[in-house]
């Protein structure tokens, strides 16, 4: 992955990338759920509050995706974690 500084080779992903790759769906759902709960609980959300929550959601989802870059997904990640 050239964007992350890996030009070539078969470097194994680190433990963080492996864990995030294995839990990608749950992390995405958790982030969106927490933001939606906060938005519902907010007494009188203004347009600015909704915009800030949307920006936080996009940044959070992008960060999760970046952390999972190069890691196996789903059952592949579980197999690689169990073999360690």
CSV table of C-alpha atoms in Angstrom, one decimal:
chain,number,residue,atom,x,y,z
A,1,UNK,CA,0.0,0.0,0.0
A,2,UNK,CA,1.9,3.0,-1.3
A,3,UNK,CA,-0.3,5.5,0.6
A,4,UNK,CA,0.8,4.0,3.9
A,5,UNK,CA,4.4,3.9,3.0
A,6,UNK,CA,4.6,0.3,1.9
A,7,UNK,CA,6.1,0.2,-1.6
A,8,UNK,CA,6.3,-3.5,-2.1
A,9,UNK,CA,6.8,-6.8,-0.3
A,10,UNK,CA,4.6,-9.0,1.7
A,11,UNK,CA,4.6,-7.2,5.0
A,12,UNK,CA,2.1,-8.6,7.5
A,13,UNK,CA,-0.4,-6.0,8.9
A,14,UNK,CA,0.1,-5.1,12.5
A,15,UNK,CA,-2.1,-6.1,15.4
A,16,UNK,CA,-4.2,-2.9,15.3
A,17,UNK,CA,-4.9,-3.3,11.5
A,18,UNK,CA,-5.7,-6.9,12.0
A,19,UNK,CA,-8.1,-6.2,14.9
A,20,UNK,CA,-9.8,-3.3,13.1
A,21,UNK,CA,-10.1,-5.4,9.9
A,22,UNK,CA,-11.7,-8.2,11.9
A,23,UNK,CA,-14.2,-5.8,13.6
A,24,UNK,CA,-14.7,-3.4,10.7
A,25,UNK,CA,-18.5,-3.8,10.5
A,26,UNK,CA,-19.0,-3.6,14.3
A,27,UNK,CA,-16.9,-0.5,14.5
A,28,UNK,CA,-18.8,1.3,11.7
A,29,UNK,CA,-22.2,0.3,13.2
A,30,UNK,CA,-21.0,1.4,16.7
A,31,UNK,CA,-19.8,4.8,15.5
A,32,UNK,CA,-23.0,5.6,13.6
A,33,UNK,CA,-25.2,4.3,16.5
A,34,UNK,CA,-23.4,6.4,19.1
A,35,UNK,CA,-23.7,9.5,16.9
A,36,UNK,CA,-27.4,8.9,16.2
A,37,UNK,CA,-28.2,8.3,19.9
A,38,UNK,CA,-26.4,11.6,20.8
A,39,UNK,CA,-28.4,13.4,18.1
A,40,UNK,CA,-31.7,11.9,19.4
A,41,UNK,CA,-30.9,12.8,23.0
A,42,UNK,CA,-29.8,16.3,22.1
A,43,UNK,CA,-32.6,18.5,23.3
A,44,UNK,CA,-32.7,21.0,20.4
A,45,UNK,CA,-30.1,20.2,17.8
A,46,UNK,CA,-29.4,23.1,15.4
A,47,UNK,CA,-28.2,22.7,11.8
A,48,UNK,CA,-24.6,23.3,13.1
A,49,UNK,CA,-24.9,20.4,15.5
A,50,UNK,CA,-26.1,18.1,12.8
A,51,UNK,CA,-23.3,19.3,10.5
A,52,UNK,CA,-20.7,18.7,13.2
A,53,UNK,CA,-22.1,15.2,13.8
A,54,UNK,CA,-22.0,14.4,10.1
A,55,UNK,CA,-18.4,15.6,9.8
A,56,UNK,CA,-17.4,13.5,12.9
A,57,UNK,CA,-19.1,10.5,11.3
A,58,UNK,CA,-17.2,10.9,8.0
A,59,UNK,CA,-13.9,11.5,9.8
A,60,UNK,CA,-14.5,8.5,12.1
A,61,UNK,CA,-15.5,6.2,9.2
A,62,UNK,CA,-12.4,7.3,7.2
A,63,UNK,CA,-10.2,6.7,10.2
A,64,UNK,CA,-11.6,3.2,10.7
A,65,UNK,CA,-11.0,2.5,7.0
A,66,UNK,CA,-7.4,3.8,7.1
A,67,UNK,CA,-6.6,1.7,10.2
A,68,UNK,CA,-8.0,-1.4,8.6
A,69,UNK,CA,-6.0,-0.8,5.4
A,70,UNK,CA,-4.1,-4.0,4.3
A,71,UNK,CA,-5.7,-6.2,6.9
A,72,UNK,CA,-7.7,-9.2,6.0
A,73,UNK,CA,-11.5,-8.8,6.5
A,74,UNK,CA,-14.1,-10.8,8.4
A,75,UNK,CA,-13.3,-14.6,8.7
A,76,UNK,CA,-9.9,-14.2,7.1
A,77,UNK,CA,-8.9,-11.9,9.9
A,78,UNK,CA,-10.3,-14.3,12.6
A,79,UNK,CA,-8.2,-17.1,11.0
A,80,UNK,CA,-5.0,-14.9,11.0
A,81,UNK,CA,-5.6,-13.8,14.7
A,82,UNK,CA,-6.2,-17.4,15.8
A,83,UNK,CA,-3.0,-18.6,14.1
A,84,UNK,CA,-0.9,-16.0,16.0
